[in-house]
mmCIF file of C-alpha atoms and ligand atoms in Angstrom:
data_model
loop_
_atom_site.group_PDB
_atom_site.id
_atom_site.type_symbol
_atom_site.label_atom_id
_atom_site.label_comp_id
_atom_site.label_asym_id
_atom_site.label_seq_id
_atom_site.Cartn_x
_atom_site.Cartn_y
_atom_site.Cartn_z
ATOM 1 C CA UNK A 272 -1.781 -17.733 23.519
ATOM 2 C CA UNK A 273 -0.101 -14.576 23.953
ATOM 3 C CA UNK A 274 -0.698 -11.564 26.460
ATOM 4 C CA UNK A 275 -2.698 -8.619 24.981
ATOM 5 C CA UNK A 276 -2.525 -6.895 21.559
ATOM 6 C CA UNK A 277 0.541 -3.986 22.025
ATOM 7 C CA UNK A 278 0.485 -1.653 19.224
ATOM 8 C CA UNK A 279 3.456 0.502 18.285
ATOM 9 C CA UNK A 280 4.728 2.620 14.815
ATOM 10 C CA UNK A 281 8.116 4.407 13.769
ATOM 11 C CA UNK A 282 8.441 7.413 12.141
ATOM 12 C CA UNK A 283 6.591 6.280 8.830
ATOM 13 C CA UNK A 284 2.842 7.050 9.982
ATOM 14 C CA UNK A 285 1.881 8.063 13.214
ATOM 15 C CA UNK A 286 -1.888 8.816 12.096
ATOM 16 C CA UNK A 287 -2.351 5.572 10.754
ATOM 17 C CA UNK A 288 -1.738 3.983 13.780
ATOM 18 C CA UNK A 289 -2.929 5.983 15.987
ATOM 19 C CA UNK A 290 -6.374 5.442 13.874
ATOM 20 C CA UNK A 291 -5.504 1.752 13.950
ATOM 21 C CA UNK A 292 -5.734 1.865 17.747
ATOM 22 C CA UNK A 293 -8.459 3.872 18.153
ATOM 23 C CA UNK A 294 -10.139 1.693 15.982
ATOM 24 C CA UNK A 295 -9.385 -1.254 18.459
ATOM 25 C CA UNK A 296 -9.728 0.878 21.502
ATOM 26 C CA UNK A 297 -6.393 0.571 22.973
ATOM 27 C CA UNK A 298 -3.769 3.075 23.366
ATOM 28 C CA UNK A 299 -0.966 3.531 20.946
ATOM 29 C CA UNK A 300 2.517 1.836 22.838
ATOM 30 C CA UNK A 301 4.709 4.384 24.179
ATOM 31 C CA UNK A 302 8.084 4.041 22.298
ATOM 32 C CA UNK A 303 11.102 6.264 21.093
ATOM 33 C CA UNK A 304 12.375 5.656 17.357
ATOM 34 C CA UNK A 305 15.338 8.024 16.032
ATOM 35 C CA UNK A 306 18.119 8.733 14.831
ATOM 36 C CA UNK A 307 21.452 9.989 16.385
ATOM 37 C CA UNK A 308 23.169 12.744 14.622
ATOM 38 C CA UNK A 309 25.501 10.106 12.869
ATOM 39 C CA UNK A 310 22.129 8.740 11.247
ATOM 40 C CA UNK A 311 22.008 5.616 13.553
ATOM 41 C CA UNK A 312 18.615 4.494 14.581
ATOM 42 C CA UNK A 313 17.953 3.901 18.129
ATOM 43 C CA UNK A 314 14.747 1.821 19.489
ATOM 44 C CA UNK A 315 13.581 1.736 23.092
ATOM 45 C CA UNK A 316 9.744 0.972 24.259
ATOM 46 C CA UNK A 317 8.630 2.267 26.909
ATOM 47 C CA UNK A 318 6.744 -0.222 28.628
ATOM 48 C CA UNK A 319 6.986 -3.957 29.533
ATOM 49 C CA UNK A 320 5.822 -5.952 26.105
ATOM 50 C CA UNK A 321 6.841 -9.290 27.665
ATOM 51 C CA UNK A 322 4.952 -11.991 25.794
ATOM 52 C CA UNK A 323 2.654 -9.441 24.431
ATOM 53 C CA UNK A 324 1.105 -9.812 20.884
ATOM 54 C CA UNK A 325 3.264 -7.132 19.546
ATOM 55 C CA UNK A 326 2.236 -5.010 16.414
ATOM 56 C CA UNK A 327 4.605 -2.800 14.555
ATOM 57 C CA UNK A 328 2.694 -0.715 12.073
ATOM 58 C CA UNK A 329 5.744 0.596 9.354
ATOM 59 C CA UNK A 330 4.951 1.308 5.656
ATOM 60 C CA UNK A 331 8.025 1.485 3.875
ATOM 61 C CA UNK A 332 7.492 5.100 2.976
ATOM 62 C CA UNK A 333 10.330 7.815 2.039
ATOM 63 C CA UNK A 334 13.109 7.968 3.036
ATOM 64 C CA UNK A 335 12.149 4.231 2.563
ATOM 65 C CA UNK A 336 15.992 3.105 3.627
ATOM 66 C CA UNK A 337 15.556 4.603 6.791
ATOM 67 C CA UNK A 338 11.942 3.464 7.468
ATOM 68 C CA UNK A 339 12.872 -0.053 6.542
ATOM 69 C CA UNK A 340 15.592 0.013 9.101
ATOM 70 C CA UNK A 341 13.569 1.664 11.890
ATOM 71 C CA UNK A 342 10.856 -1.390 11.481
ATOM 72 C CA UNK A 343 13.298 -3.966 11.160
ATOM 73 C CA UNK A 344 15.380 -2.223 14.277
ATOM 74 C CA UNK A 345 11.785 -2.217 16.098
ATOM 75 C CA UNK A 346 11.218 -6.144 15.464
ATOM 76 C CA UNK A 347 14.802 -6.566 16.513
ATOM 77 C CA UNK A 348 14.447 -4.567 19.945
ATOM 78 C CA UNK A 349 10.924 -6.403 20.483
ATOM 79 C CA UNK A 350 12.020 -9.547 20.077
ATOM 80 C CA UNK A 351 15.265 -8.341 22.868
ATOM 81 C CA UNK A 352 12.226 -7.240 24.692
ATOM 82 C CA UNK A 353 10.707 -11.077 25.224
ATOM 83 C CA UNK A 354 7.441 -10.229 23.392
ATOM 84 C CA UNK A 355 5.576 -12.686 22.640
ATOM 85 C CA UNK A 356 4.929 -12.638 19.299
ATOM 86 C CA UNK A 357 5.933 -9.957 16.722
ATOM 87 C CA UNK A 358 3.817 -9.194 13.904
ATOM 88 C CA UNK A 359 5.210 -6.298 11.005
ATOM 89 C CA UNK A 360 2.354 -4.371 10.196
ATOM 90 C CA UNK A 361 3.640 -3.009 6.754
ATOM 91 C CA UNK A 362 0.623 -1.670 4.694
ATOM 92 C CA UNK A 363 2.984 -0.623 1.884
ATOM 93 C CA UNK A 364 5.541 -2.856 0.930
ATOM 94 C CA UNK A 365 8.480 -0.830 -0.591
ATOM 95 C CA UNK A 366 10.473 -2.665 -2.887
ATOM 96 C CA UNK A 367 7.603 -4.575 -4.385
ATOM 97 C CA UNK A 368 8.139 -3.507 -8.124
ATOM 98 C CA UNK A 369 11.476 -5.829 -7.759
ATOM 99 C CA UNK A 370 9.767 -9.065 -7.127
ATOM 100 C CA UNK A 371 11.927 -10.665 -10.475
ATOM 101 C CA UNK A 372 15.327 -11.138 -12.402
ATOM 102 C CA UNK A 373 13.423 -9.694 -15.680
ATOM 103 C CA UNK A 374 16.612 -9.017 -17.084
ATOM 104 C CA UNK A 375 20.244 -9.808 -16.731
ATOM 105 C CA UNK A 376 22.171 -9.021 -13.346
ATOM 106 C CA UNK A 377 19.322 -7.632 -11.349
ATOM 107 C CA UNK A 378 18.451 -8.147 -7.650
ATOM 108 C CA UNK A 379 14.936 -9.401 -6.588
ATOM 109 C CA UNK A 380 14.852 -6.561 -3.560
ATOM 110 C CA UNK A 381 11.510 -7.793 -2.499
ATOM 111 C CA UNK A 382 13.039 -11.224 -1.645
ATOM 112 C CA UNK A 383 15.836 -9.235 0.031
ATOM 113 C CA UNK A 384 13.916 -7.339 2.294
ATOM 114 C CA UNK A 385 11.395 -10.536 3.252
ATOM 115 C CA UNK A 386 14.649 -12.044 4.126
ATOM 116 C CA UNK A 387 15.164 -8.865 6.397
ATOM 117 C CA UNK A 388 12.413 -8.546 7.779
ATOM 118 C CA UNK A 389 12.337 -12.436 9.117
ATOM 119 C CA UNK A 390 16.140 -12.312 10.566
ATOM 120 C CA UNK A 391 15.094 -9.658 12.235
ATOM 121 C CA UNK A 392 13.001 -11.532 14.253
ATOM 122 C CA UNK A 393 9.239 -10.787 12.900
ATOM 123 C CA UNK A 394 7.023 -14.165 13.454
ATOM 124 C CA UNK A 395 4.029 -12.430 11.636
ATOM 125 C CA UNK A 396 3.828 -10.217 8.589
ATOM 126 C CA UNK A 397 0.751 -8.313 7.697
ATOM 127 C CA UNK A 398 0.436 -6.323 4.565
ATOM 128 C CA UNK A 399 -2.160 -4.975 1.781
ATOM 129 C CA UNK A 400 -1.853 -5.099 -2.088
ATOM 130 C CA UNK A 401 1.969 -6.091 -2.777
ATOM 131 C CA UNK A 402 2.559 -5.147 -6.111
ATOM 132 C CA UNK A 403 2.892 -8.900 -7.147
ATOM 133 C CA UNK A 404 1.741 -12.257 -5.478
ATOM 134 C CA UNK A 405 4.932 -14.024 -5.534
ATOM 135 C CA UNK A 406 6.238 -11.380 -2.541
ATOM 136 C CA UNK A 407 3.855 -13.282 -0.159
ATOM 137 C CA UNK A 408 5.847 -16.821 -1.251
ATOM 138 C CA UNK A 409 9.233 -14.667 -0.743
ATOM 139 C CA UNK A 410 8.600 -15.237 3.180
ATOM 140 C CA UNK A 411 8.816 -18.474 5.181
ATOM 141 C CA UNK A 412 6.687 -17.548 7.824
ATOM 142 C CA UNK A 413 2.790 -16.038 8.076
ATOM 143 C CA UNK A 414 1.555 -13.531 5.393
ATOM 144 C CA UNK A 415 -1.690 -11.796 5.540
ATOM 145 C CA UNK A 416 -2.459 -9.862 2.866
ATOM 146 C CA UNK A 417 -5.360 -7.709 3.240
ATOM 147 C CA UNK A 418 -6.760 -5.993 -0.023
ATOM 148 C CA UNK A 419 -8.087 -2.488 -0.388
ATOM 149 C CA UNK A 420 -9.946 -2.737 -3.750
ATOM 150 C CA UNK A 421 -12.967 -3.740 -2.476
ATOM 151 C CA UNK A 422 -13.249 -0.303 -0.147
ATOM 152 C CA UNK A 423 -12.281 1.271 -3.982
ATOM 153 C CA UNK A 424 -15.075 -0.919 -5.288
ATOM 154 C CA UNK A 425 -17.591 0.519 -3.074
ATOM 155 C CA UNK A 426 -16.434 4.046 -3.288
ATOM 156 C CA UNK A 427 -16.957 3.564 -7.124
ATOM 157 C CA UNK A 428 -20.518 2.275 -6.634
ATOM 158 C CA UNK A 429 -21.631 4.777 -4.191
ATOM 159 C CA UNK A 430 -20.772 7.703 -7.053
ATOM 160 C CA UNK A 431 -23.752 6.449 -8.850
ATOM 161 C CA UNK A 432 -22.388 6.929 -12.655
ATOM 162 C CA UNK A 433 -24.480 6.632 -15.414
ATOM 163 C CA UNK A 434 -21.910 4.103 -17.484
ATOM 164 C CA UNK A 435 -18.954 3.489 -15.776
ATOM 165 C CA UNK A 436 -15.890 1.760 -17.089
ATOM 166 C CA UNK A 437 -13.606 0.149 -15.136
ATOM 167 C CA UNK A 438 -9.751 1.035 -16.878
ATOM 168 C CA UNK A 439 -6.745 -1.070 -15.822
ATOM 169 C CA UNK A 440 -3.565 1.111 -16.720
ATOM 170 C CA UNK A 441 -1.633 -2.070 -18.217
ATOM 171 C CA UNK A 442 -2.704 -5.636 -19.032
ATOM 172 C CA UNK A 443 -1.107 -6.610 -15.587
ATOM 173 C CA UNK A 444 -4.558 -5.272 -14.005
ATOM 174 C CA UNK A 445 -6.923 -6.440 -16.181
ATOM 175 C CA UNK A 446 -8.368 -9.484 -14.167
ATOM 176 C CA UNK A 447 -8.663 -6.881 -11.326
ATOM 177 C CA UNK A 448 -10.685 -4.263 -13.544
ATOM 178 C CA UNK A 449 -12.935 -7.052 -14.246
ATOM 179 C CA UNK A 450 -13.639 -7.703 -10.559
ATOM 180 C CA UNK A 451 -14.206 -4.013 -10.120
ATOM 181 C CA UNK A 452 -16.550 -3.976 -12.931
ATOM 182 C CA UNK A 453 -18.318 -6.714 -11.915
ATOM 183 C CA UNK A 454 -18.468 -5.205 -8.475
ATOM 184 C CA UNK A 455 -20.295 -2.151 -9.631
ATOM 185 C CA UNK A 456 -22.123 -3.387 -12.640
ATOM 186 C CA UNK A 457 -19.600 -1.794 -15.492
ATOM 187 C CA UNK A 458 -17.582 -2.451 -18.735
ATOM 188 C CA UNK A 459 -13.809 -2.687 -18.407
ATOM 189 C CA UNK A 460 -11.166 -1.443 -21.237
ATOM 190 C CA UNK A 461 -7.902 -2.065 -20.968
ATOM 191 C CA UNK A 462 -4.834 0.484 -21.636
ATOM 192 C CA UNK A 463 -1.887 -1.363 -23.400
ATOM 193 C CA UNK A 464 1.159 0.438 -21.921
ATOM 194 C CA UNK A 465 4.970 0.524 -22.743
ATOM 195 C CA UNK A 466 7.821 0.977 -20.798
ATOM 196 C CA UNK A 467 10.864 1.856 -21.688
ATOM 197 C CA UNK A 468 14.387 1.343 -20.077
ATOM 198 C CA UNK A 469 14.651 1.324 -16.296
ATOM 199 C CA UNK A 470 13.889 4.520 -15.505
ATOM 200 C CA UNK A 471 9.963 5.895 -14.835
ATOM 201 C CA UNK A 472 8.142 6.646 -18.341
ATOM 202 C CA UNK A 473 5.306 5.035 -19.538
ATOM 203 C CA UNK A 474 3.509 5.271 -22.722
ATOM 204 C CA UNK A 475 -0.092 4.387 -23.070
ATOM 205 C CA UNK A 476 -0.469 3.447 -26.943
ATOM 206 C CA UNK A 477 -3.873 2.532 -27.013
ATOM 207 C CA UNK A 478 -7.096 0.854 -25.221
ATOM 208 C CA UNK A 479 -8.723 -1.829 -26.064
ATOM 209 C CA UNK A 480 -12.395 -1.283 -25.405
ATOM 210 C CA UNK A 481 -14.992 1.254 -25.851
ATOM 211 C CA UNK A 482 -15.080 4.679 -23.559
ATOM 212 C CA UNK A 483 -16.980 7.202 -25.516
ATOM 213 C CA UNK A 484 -19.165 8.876 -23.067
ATOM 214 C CA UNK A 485 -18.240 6.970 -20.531
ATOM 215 C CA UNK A 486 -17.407 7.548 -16.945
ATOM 216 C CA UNK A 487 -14.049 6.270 -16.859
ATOM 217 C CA UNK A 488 -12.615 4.593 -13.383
ATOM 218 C CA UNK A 489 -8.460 3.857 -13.754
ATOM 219 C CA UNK A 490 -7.240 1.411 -10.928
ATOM 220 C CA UNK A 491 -4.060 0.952 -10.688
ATOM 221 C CA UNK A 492 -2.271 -0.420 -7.502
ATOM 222 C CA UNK A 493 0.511 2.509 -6.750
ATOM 223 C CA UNK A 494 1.272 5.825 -8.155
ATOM 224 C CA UNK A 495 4.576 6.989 -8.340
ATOM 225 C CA UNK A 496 5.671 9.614 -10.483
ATOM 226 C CA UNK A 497 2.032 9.359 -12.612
ATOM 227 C CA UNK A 498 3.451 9.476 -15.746
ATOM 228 C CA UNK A 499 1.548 5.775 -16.032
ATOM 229 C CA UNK A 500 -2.135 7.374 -15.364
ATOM 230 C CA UNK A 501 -1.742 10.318 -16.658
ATOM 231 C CA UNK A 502 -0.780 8.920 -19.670
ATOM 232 C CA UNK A 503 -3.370 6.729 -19.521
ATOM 233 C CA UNK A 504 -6.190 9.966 -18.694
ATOM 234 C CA UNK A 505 -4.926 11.761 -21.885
ATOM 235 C CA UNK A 506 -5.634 8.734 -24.832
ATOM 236 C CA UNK A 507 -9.111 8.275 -22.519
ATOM 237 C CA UNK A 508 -10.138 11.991 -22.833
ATOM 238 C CA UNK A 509 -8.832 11.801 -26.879
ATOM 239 C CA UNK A 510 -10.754 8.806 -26.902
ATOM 240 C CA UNK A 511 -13.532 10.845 -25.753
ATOM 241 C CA UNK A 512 -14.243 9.830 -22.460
ATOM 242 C CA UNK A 513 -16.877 12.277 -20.446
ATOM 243 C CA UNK A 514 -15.479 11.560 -17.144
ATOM 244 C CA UNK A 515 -12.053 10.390 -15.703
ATOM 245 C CA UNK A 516 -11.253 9.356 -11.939
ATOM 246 C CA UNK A 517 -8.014 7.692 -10.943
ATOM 247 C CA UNK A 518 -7.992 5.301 -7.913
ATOM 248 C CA UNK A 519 -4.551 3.592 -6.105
ATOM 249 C CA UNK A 520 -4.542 1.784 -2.900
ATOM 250 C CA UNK A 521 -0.805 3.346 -2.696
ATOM 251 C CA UNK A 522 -0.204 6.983 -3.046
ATOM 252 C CA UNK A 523 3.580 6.789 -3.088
ATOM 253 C CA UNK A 524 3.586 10.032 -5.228
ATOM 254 C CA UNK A 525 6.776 11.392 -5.706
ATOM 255 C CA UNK A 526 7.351 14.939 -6.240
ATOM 256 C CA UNK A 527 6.714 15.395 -9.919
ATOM 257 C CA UNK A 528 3.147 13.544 -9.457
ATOM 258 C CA UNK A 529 1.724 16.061 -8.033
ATOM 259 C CA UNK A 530 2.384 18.633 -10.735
ATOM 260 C CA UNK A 531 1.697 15.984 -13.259
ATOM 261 C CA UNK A 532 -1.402 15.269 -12.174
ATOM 262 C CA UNK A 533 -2.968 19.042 -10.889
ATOM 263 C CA UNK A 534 -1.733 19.924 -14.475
ATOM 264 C CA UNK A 535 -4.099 16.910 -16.171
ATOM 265 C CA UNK A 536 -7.572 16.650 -16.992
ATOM 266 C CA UNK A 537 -8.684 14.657 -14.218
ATOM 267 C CA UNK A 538 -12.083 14.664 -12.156
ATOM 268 C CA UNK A 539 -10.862 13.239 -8.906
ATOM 269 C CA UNK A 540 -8.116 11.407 -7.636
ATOM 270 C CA UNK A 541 -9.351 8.829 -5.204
ATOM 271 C CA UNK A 542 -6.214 6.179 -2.937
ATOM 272 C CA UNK A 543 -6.186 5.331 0.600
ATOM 273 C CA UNK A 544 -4.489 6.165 3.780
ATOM 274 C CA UNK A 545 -1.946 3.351 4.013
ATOM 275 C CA UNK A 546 0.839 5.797 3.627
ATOM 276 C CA UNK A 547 0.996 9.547 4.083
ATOM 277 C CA UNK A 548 2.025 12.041 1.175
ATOM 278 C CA UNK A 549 5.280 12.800 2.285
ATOM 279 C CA UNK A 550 6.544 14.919 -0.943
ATOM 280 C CA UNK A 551 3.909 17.123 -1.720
ATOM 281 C CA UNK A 552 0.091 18.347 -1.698
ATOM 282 C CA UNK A 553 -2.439 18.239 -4.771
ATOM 283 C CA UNK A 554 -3.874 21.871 -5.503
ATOM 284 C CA UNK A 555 -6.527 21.699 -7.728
ATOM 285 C CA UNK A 556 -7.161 18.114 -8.656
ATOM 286 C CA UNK A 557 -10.540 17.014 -6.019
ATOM 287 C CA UNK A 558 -9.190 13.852 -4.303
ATOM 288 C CA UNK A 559 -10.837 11.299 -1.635
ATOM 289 C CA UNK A 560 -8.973 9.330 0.698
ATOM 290 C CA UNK A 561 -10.442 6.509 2.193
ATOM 291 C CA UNK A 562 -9.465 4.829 5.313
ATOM 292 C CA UNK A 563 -7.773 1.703 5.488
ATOM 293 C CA UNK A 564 -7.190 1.736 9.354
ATOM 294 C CA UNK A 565 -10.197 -0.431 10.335
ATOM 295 C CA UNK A 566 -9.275 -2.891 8.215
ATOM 296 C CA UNK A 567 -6.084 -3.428 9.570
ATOM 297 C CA UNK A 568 -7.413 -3.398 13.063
ATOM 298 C CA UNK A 569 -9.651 -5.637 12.535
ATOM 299 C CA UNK A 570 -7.220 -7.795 10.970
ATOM 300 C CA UNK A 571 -5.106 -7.438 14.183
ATOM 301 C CA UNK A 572 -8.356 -8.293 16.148
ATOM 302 C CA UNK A 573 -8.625 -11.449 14.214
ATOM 303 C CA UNK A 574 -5.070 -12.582 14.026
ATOM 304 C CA UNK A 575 -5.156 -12.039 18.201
ATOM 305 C CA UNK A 576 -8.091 -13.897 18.467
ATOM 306 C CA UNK A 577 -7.394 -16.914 15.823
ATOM 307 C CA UNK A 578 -10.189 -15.676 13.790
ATOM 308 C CA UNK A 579 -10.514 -16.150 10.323
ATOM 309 C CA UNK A 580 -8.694 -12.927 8.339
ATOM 310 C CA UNK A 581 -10.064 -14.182 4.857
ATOM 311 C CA UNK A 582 -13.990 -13.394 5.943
ATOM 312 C CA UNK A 583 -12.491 -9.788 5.712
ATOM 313 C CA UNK A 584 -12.069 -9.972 1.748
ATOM 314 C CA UNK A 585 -15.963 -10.944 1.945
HETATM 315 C C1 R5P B 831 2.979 -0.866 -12.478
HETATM 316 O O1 R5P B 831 3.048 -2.049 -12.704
HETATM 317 C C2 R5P B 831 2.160 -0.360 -11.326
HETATM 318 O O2 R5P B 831 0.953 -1.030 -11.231
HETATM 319 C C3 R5P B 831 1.925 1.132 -11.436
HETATM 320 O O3 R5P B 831 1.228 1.391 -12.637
HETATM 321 C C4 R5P B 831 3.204 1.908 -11.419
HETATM 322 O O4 R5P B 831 3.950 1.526 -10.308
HETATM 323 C C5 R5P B 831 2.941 3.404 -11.371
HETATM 324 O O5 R5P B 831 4.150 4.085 -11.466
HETATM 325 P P1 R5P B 831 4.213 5.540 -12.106
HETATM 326 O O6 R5P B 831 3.195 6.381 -11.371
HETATM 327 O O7 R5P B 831 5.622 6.003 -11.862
HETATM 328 O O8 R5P B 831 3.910 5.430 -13.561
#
């Protein structure tokens, strides 16, 4: 077994860690992460981790280079350091969307960076809702993969709607819109979309599945640039939807999503804490964030303890 639980984060999200701890009752570790005026990143903590249970809490969050290089730089000083076992804490797994060679001479990034990640030293990885369950097979060593969508779930119940439906933005989320909807006792329709090219649009041509009057709920795993949900709000409300709500686990949300979305006819925009919105602010679109930070902790409590991290998903 390994000394006690040390807890430390880069640049990516302070808050979420310090929430993480504070959810465990420990202090945040004491550490410096930066960079030197040539853009190098330097690592020192700033207390004795020696055959600690180390965790380094890092989404991959804009500027993701640099914030992928800070956590692996972190694993790699730890591991200098004589901890005793490393864990990367990475609630958002950048990279995620290229987790296949779809098309001729293309990388698989997400393989890349779980190759990363493990040279650098990490024995551990922790994350929530990859974008696709291969990723977890592109690593040789522990995965945990926590899930956010049941948090969503609840959220969903708790607003009480007359008849809600639960939308999955493409067909690649239908089997989790009907877990949603069975969650909360409501339909499901499905939005076939269409991409086109490599860059970001999206075109929703049409749903399959009936939301007249209905309170629609989209759930969709990350939103970029929106053009997917907003897409996807417009056919619903000329479909004649009465209410719309959007959910992610991952507000990446580039620049352009929040004008896209403040500009759409949206009743609230609901996606959790596991990174911070580092491009922007919504105006007048109502949104809810919910908290992912004592699921990772406990998570952390279990994994430190041998406990069982699957009776979390219950
Ligand atoms: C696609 O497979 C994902 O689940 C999301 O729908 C997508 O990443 C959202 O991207 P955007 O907001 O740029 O349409």
């Amino acid at each position: 077994m390994y000394r006690e639980i040390a807890v430390f984060t880069g640049n990516s999200h302070p808050a979420l860690a310090t929430a993480v701890c504070n959810h465990l009752e420990i202090a945040l570790g004491q550490a410096e992460v930066f960079q030197f005026s040539n853009e190098e990143i330097f690592v020192r903590y700033l207390e004795n981790i020696r055959e600690r249970d180390v965790f380094l809490i890092q989404p991959v969050v804009s500027p993701v280079n640099t914030r992928l290089m800070e956590l692996l730089i972190m694993i790699d000083a730890a591991k200098r350091a004589s901890a005793g076992r490393i864990t990367a804490v990475v609630p958002y797994y950048a990279y995620g969307r290229s987790d296949k060679k779809d098309q001729p001479r293309v990388p698989v990034t997400a393989r890349l960076v779980a190759n990363f990640i493990e040279v650098a030293g990490a024995d551990r990885v922790l994350s929530l809702d990859m974008h696709a369950g291969q990723i977890q097979g592109f690593f040789n060593i522990p995965l945990d993969e926590l899930t956010a969508f049941p948090l969503v779930a609840d959220y969903f119940h708790k607003l009480n709607l007359p008849t809600p439906v639960v939308v999955a933005p493409d067909v690649g989320r239908a089997k989790l819109a009907r877990e949603i909807a069975g969650r909360i006792e409501g339909e499901i329709a499905i939005v076939d979309k269409r991409r086109t090219g490599n860059n970001d649009s999206a075109e929703a041509l049409t749903i399959i599945g009936d939301v007249a009057d209905k309170d629609c709920l989209i759930m969709d795993d990350e939103i970029l640039t929106g053009t997917t949900v907003v897409s996807a709000i417009r056919l619903l409300r000329s479909r004649g939807a009465r209410s719309v709500r959007v959910a992610c686990v991952h507000p990446v949300m580039a620049a352009k999503a929040f004008a896209a979305l403040d500009t759409t006819d949206v009743d609230e925009l609901i996606f959790t804490d596991t990174l911070p919105l580092v491009h922007g602010e919504f105006k007048t679109v109502p949104t809810t964030v919910l908290s992912v930070a004592s699921l990772i902790g406990d998570a952390i409590h279990r994994i430190h303890t041998g406990g069982s991290v699957g009776e979390l998903f219950h």
